[in-house]
PDB file of C-alpha atoms in Angstrom:
ATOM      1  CA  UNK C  20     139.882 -50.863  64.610  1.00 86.00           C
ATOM      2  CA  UNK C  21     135.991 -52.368  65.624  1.00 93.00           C
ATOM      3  CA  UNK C  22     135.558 -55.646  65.222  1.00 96.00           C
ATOM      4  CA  UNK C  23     132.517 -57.578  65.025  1.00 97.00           C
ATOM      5  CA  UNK C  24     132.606 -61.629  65.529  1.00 98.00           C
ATOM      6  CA  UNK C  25     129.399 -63.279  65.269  1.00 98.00           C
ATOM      7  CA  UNK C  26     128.162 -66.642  66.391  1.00 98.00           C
ATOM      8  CA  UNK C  27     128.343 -70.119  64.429  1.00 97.00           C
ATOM      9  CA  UNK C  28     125.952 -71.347  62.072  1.00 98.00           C
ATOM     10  CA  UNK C  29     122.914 -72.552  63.266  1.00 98.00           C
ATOM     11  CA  UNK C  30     119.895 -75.301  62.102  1.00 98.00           C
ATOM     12  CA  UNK C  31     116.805 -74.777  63.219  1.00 98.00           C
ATOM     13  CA  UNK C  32     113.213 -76.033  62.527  1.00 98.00           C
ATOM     14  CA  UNK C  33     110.070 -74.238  61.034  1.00 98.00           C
ATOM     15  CA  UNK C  34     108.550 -72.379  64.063  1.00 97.00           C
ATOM     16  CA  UNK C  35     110.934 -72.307  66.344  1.00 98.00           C
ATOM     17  CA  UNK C  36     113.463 -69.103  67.473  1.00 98.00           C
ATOM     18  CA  UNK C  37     117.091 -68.642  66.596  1.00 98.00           C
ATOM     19  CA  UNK C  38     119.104 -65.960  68.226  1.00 98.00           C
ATOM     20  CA  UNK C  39     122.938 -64.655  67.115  1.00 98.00           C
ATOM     21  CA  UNK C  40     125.140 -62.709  68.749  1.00 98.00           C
ATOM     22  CA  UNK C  41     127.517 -60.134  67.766  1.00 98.00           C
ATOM     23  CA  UNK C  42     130.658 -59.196  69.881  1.00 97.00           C
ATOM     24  CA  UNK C  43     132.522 -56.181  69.338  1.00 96.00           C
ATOM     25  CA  UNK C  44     135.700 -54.839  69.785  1.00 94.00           C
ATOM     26  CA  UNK C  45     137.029 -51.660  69.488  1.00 90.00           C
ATOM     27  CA  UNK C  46     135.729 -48.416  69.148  1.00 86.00           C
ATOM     28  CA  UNK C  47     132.635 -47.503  72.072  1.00 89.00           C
ATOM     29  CA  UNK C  48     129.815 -49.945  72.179  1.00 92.00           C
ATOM     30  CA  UNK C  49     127.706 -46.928  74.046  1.00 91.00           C
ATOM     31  CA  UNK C  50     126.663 -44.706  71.425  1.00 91.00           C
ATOM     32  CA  UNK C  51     127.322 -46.632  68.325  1.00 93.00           C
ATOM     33  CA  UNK C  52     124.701 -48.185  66.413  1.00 95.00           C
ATOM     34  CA  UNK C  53     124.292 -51.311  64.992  1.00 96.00           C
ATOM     35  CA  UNK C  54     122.168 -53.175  62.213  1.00 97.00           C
ATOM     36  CA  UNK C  55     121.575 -56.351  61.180  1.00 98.00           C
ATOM     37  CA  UNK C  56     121.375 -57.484  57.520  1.00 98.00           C
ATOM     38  CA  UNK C  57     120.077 -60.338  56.192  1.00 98.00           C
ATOM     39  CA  UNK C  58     121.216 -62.200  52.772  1.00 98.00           C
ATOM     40  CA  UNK C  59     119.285 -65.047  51.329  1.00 98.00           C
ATOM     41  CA  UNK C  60     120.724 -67.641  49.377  1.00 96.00           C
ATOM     42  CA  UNK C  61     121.577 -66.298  45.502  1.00 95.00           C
ATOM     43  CA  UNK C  62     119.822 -62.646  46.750  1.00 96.00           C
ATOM     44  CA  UNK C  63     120.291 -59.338  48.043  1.00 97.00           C
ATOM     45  CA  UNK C  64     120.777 -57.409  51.221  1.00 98.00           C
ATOM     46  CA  UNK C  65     117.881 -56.902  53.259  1.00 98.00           C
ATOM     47  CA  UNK C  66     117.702 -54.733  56.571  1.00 97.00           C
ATOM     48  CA  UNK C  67     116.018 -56.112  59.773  1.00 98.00           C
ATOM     49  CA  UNK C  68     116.551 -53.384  62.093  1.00 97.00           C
ATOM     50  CA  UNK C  69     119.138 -51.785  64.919  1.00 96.00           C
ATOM     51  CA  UNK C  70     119.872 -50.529  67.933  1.00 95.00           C
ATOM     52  CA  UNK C  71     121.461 -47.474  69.551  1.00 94.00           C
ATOM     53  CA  UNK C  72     122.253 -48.797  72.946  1.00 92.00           C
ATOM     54  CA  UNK C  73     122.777 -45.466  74.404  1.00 90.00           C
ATOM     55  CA  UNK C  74     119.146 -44.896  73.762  1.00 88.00           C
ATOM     56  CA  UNK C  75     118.316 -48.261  74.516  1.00 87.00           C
ATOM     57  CA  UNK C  76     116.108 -47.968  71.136  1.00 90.00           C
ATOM     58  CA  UNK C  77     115.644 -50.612  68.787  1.00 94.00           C
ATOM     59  CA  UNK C  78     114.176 -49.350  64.880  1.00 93.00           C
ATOM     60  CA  UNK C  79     112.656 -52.683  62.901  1.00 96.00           C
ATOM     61  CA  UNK C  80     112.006 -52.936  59.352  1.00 95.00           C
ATOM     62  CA  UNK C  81     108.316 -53.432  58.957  1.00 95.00           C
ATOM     63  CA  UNK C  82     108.568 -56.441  57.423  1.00 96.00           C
ATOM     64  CA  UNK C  83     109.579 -58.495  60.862  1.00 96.00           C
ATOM     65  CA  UNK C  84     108.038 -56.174  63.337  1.00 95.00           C
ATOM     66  CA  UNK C  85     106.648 -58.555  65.766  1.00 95.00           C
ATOM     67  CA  UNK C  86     109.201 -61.409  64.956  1.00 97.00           C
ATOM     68  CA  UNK C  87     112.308 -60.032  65.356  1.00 98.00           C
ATOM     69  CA  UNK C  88     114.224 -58.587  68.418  1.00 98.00           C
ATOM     70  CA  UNK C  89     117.248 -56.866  68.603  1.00 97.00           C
ATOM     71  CA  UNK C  90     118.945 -56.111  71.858  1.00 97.00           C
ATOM     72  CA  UNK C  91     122.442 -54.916  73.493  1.00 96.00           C
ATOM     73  CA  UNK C  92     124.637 -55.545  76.548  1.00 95.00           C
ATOM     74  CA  UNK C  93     126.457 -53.348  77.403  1.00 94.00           C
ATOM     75  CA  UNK C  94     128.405 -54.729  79.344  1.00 95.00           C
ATOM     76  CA  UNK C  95     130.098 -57.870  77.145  1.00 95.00           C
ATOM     77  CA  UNK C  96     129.955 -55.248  74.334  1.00 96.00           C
ATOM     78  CA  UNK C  97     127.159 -57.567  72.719  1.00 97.00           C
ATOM     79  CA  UNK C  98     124.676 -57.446  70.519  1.00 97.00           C
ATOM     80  CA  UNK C  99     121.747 -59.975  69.490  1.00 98.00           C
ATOM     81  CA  UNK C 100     119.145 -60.802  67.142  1.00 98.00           C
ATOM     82  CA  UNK C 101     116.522 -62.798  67.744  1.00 98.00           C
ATOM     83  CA  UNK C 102     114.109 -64.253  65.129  1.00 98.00           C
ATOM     84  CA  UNK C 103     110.797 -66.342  66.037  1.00 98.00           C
ATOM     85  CA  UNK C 104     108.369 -68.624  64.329  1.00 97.00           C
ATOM     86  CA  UNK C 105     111.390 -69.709  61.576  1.00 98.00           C
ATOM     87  CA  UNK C 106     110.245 -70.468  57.647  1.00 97.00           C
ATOM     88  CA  UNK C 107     111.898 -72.244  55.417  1.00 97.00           C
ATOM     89  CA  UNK C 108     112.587 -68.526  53.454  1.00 97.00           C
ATOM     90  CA  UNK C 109     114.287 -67.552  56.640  1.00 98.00           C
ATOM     91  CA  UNK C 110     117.595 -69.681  55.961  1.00 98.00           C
ATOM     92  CA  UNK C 111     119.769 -66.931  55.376  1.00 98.00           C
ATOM     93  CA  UNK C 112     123.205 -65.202  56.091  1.00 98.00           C
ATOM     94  CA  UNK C 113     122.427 -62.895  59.339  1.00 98.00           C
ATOM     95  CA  UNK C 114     125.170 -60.072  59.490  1.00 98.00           C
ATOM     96  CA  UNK C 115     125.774 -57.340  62.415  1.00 98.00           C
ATOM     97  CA  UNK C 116     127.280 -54.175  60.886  1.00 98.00           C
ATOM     98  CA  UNK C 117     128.096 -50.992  62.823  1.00 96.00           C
ATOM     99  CA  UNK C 118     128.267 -47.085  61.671  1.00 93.00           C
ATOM    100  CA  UNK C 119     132.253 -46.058  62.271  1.00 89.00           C
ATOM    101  CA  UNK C 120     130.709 -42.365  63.398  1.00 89.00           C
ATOM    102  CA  UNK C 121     129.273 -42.338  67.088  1.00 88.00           C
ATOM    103  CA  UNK C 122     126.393 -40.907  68.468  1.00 89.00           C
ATOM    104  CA  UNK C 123     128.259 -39.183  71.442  1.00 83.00           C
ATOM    105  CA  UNK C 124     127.474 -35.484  70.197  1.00 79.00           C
ATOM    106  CA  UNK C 125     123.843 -35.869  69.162  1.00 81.00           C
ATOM    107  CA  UNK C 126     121.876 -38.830  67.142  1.00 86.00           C
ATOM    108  CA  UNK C 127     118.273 -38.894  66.800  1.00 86.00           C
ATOM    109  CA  UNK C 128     117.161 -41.650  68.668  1.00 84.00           C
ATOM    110  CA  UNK C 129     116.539 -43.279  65.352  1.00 87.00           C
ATOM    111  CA  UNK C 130     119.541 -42.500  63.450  1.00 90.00           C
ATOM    112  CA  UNK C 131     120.168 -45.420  60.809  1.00 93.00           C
ATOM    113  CA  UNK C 132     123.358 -45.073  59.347  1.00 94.00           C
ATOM    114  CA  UNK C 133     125.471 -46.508  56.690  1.00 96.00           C
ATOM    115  CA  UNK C 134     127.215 -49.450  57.794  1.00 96.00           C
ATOM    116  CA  UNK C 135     131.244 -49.384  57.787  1.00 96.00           C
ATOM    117  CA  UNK C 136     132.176 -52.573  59.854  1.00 97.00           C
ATOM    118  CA  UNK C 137     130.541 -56.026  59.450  1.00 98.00           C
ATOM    119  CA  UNK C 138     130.230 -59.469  60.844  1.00 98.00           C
ATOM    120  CA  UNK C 139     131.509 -62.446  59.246  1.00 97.00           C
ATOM    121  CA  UNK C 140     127.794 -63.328  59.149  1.00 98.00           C
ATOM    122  CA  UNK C 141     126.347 -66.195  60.474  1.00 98.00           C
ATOM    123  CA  UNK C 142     124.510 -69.161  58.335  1.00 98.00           C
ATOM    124  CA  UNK C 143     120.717 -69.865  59.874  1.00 98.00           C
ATOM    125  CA  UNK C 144     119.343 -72.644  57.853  1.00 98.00           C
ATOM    126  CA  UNK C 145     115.679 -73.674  58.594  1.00 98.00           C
ATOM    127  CA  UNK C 146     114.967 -77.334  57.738  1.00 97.00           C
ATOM    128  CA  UNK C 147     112.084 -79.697  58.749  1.00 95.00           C
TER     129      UNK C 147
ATOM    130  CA  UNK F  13     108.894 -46.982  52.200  1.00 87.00           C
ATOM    131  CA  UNK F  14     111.305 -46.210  49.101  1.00 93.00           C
ATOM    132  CA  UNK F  15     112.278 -48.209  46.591  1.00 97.00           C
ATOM    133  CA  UNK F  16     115.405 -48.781  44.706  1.00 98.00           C
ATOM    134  CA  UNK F  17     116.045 -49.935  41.452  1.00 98.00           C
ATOM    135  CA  UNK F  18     119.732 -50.543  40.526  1.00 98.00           C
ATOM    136  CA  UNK F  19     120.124 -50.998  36.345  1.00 96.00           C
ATOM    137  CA  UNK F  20     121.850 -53.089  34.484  1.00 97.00           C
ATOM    138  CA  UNK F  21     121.561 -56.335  36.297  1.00 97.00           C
ATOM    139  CA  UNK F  22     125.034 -57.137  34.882  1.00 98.00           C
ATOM    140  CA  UNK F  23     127.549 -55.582  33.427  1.00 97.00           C
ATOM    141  CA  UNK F  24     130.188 -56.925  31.853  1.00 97.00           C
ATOM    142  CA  UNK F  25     133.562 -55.317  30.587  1.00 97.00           C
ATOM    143  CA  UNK F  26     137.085 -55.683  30.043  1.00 97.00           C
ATOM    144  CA  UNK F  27     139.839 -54.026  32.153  1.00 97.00           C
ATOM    145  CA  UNK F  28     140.174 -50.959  31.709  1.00 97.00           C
ATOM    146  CA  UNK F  29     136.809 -50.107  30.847  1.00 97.00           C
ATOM    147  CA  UNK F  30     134.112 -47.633  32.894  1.00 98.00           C
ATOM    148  CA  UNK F  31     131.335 -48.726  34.608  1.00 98.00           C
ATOM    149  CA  UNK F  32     128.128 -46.944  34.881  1.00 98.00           C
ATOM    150  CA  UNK F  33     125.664 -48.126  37.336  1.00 98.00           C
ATOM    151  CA  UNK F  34     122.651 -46.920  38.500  1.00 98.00           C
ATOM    152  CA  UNK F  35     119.870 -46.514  41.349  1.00 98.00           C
ATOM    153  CA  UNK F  36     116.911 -45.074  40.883  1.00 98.00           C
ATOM    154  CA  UNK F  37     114.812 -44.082  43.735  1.00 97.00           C
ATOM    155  CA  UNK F  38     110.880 -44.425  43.916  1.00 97.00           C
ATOM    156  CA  UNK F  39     110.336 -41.207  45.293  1.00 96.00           C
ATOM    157  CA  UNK F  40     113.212 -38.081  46.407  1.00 96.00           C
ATOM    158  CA  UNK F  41     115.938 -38.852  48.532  1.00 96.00           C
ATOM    159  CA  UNK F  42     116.785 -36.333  51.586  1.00 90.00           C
ATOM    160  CA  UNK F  43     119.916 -34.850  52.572  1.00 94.00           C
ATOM    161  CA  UNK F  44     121.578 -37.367  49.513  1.00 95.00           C
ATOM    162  CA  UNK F  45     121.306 -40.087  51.785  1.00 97.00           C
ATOM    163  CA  UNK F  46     122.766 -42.920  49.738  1.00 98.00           C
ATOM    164  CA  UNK F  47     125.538 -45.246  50.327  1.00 98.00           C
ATOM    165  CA  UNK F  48     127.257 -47.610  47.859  1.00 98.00           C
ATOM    166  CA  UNK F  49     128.254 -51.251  48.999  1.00 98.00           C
ATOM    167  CA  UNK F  50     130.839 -53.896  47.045  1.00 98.00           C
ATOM    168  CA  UNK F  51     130.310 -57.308  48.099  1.00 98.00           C
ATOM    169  CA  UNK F  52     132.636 -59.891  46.393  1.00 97.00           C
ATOM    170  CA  UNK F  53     131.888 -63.727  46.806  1.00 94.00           C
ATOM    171  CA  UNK F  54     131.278 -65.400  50.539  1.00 94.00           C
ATOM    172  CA  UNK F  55     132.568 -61.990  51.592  1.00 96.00           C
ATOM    173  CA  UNK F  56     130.338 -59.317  53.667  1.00 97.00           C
ATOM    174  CA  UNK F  57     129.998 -56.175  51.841  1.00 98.00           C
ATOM    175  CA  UNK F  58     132.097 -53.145  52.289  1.00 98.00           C
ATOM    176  CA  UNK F  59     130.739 -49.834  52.196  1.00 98.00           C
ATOM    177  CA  UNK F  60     131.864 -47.757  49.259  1.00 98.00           C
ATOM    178  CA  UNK F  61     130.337 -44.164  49.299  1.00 98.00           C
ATOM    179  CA  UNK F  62     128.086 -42.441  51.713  1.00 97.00           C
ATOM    180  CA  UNK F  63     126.252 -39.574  51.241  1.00 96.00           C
ATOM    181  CA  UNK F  64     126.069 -39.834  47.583  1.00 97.00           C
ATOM    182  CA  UNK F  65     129.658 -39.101  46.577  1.00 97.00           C
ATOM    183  CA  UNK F  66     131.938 -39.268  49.640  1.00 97.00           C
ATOM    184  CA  UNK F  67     134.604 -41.797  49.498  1.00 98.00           C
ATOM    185  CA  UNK F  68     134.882 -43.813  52.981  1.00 97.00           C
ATOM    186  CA  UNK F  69     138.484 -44.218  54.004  1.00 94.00           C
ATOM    187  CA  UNK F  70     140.465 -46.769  51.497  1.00 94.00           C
ATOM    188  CA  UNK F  71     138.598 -46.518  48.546  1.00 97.00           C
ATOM    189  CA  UNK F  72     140.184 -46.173  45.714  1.00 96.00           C
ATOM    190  CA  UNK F  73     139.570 -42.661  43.876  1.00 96.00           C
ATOM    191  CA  UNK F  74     138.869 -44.432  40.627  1.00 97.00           C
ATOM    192  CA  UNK F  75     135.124 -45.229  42.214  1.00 98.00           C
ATOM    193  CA  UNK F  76     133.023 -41.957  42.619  1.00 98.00           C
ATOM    194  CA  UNK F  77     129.169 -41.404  43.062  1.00 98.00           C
ATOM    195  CA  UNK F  78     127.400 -38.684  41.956  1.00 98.00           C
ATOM    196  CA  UNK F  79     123.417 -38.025  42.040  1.00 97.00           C
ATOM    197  CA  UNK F  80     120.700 -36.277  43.636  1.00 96.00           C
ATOM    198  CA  UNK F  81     117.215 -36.420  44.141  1.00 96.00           C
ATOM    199  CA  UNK F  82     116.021 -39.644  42.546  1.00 97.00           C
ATOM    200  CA  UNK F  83     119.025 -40.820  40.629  1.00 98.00           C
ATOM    201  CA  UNK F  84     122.095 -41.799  41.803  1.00 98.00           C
ATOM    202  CA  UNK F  85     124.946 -43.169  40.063  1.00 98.00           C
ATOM    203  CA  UNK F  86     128.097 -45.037  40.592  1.00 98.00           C
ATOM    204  CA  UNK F  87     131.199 -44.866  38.510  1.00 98.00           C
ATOM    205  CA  UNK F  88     133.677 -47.147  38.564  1.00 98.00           C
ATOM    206  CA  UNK F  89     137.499 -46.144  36.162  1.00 97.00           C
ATOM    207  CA  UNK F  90     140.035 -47.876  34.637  1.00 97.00           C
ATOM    208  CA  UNK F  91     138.004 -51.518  36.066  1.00 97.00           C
ATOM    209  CA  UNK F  92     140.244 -54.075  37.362  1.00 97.00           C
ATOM    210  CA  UNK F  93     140.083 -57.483  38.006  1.00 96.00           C
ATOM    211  CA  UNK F  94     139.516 -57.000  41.435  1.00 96.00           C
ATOM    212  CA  UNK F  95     136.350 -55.026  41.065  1.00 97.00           C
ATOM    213  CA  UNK F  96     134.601 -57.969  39.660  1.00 98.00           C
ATOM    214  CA  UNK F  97     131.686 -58.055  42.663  1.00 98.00           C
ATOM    215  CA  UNK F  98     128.150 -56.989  43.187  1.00 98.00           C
ATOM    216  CA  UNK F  99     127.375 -53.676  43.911  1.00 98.00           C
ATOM    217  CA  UNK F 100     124.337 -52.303  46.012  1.00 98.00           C
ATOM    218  CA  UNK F 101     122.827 -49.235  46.699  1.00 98.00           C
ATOM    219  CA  UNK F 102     121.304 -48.413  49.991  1.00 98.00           C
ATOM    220  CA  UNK F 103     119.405 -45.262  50.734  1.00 97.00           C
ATOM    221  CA  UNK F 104     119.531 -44.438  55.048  1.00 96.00           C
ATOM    222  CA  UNK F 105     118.408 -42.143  57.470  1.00 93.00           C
ATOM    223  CA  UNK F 106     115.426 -43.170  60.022  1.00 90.00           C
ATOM    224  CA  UNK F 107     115.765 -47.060  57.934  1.00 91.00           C
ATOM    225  CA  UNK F 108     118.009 -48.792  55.683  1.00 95.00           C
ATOM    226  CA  UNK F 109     117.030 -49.675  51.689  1.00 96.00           C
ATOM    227  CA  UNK F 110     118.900 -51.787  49.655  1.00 98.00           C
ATOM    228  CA  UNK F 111     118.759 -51.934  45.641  1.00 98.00           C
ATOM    229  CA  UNK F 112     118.820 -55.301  44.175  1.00 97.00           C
ATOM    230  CA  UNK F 113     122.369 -55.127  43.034  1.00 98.00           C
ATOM    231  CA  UNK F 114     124.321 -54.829  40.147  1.00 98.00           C
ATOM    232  CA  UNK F 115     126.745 -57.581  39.049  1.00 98.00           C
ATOM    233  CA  UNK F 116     130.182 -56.226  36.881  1.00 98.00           C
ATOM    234  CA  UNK F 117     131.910 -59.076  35.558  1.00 97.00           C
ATOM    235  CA  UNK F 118     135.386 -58.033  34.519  1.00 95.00           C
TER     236      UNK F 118
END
């Protein structure tokens, strides 16, 4: 059965970087692919972007290309998102979430996929 | 980018009851790309349906999705107490959409 624990809550200020991490367990790290999700306070979901870190490929939403970057290591079965120049209407639950299927066979390099398995999620509040 | 609009906002209904929800898409959705999510208080969501009406692994058969094109619909049977949550549509493929939800109060 994956598993996906995330990192504790963080506080951070307006401008500066926060980055979460996402370990896994179970399943293959290799050829799966994983989002993150976003969830303001009182609001909806809201995709940031993933990676397939067979390809090594990351897909952003447009809205934080340029201040968001998501990245893999394979090798502590890893993942992390990292956010820049933090606002106030960034404090938000950050999730990882992961596709059960794998991309062993074939995936386009910029397969999105529903999202079976998730974080706990992890509580980034920006405050002056 | 594509749009989705889930309707009602909030439905509520006694045990027992049906529940109708909806997501409409701004423009044609390929290959029925569209998953369903639950997400229940301070809980992560849990994905539903993919691909428009399959039923992932544990849901119960009294939640089914229909829909093509631009509309999409999830049904929910005989509601229990349990299904009290929001529900979101997400439409995937090359990037992930949400809808804004729909909350069934039971």
């Amino acid at each position: 059965q994956v598993q996906l624990v995330q990192s504790g809550a963080e506080v951070k200020k307006p401008g500066s970087s926060v980055k979460v991490s996402c370990k896994a367990s179970g399943g293959t790290f290799h050829d799966s692919v994983i989002s993150w999700v976003r969830q303001a306070p009182g609001q909806g979901l809201e995709w940031m972007g993933g990676i397939i870190p067979m390809f090594g490929r990351t897909n952003y939403a447009q809205k934080f290309q340029g201040r968001v970057t998501i990245s893999a290591d394979e090798r502590t079965y890893t993942a992390y998102m990292d956010l820049s120049s933090l606002r106030s209407d960034d404090t938000a639950v950050y999730f990882c979430a992961r596709w059960a299927g794998s991309c062993a066979s074939s995936c386009h390099p910029a397969w999105t996929p529903p999202l079976d398995f998730w974080g706990q999620g992890t509580l980034v509040t920006v405050t002056s | 980018e594509i749009v989705l609009t889930q309707s009602p906002g909030t439905l509520s209904l006694s045990p027992g009851d049906r529940a109708t929800l909806s997501c409409r898409a701004s423009q044609s959705i390929t290959r029925n790309y569209v998953a369903w999510y639950q997400q229940r208080p301070g809980q992560a969501p849990r994905l539903l349906i993919y691909g428009a009406s399959f039923r992932v692994a544990g849901t119960p058969d009294r939640f089914s999705g229909s829909g093509s094109g631009r509309d999409f619909t999830l049904t929910i049977r005989r509601l229990e107490p349990e299904d009290s949550a929001l529900y979101y549509c997400q439409t995937y493929g090359t990037s992930l959409t949400f809808g804004g939800g729909t909350k069934v109060e039971i």
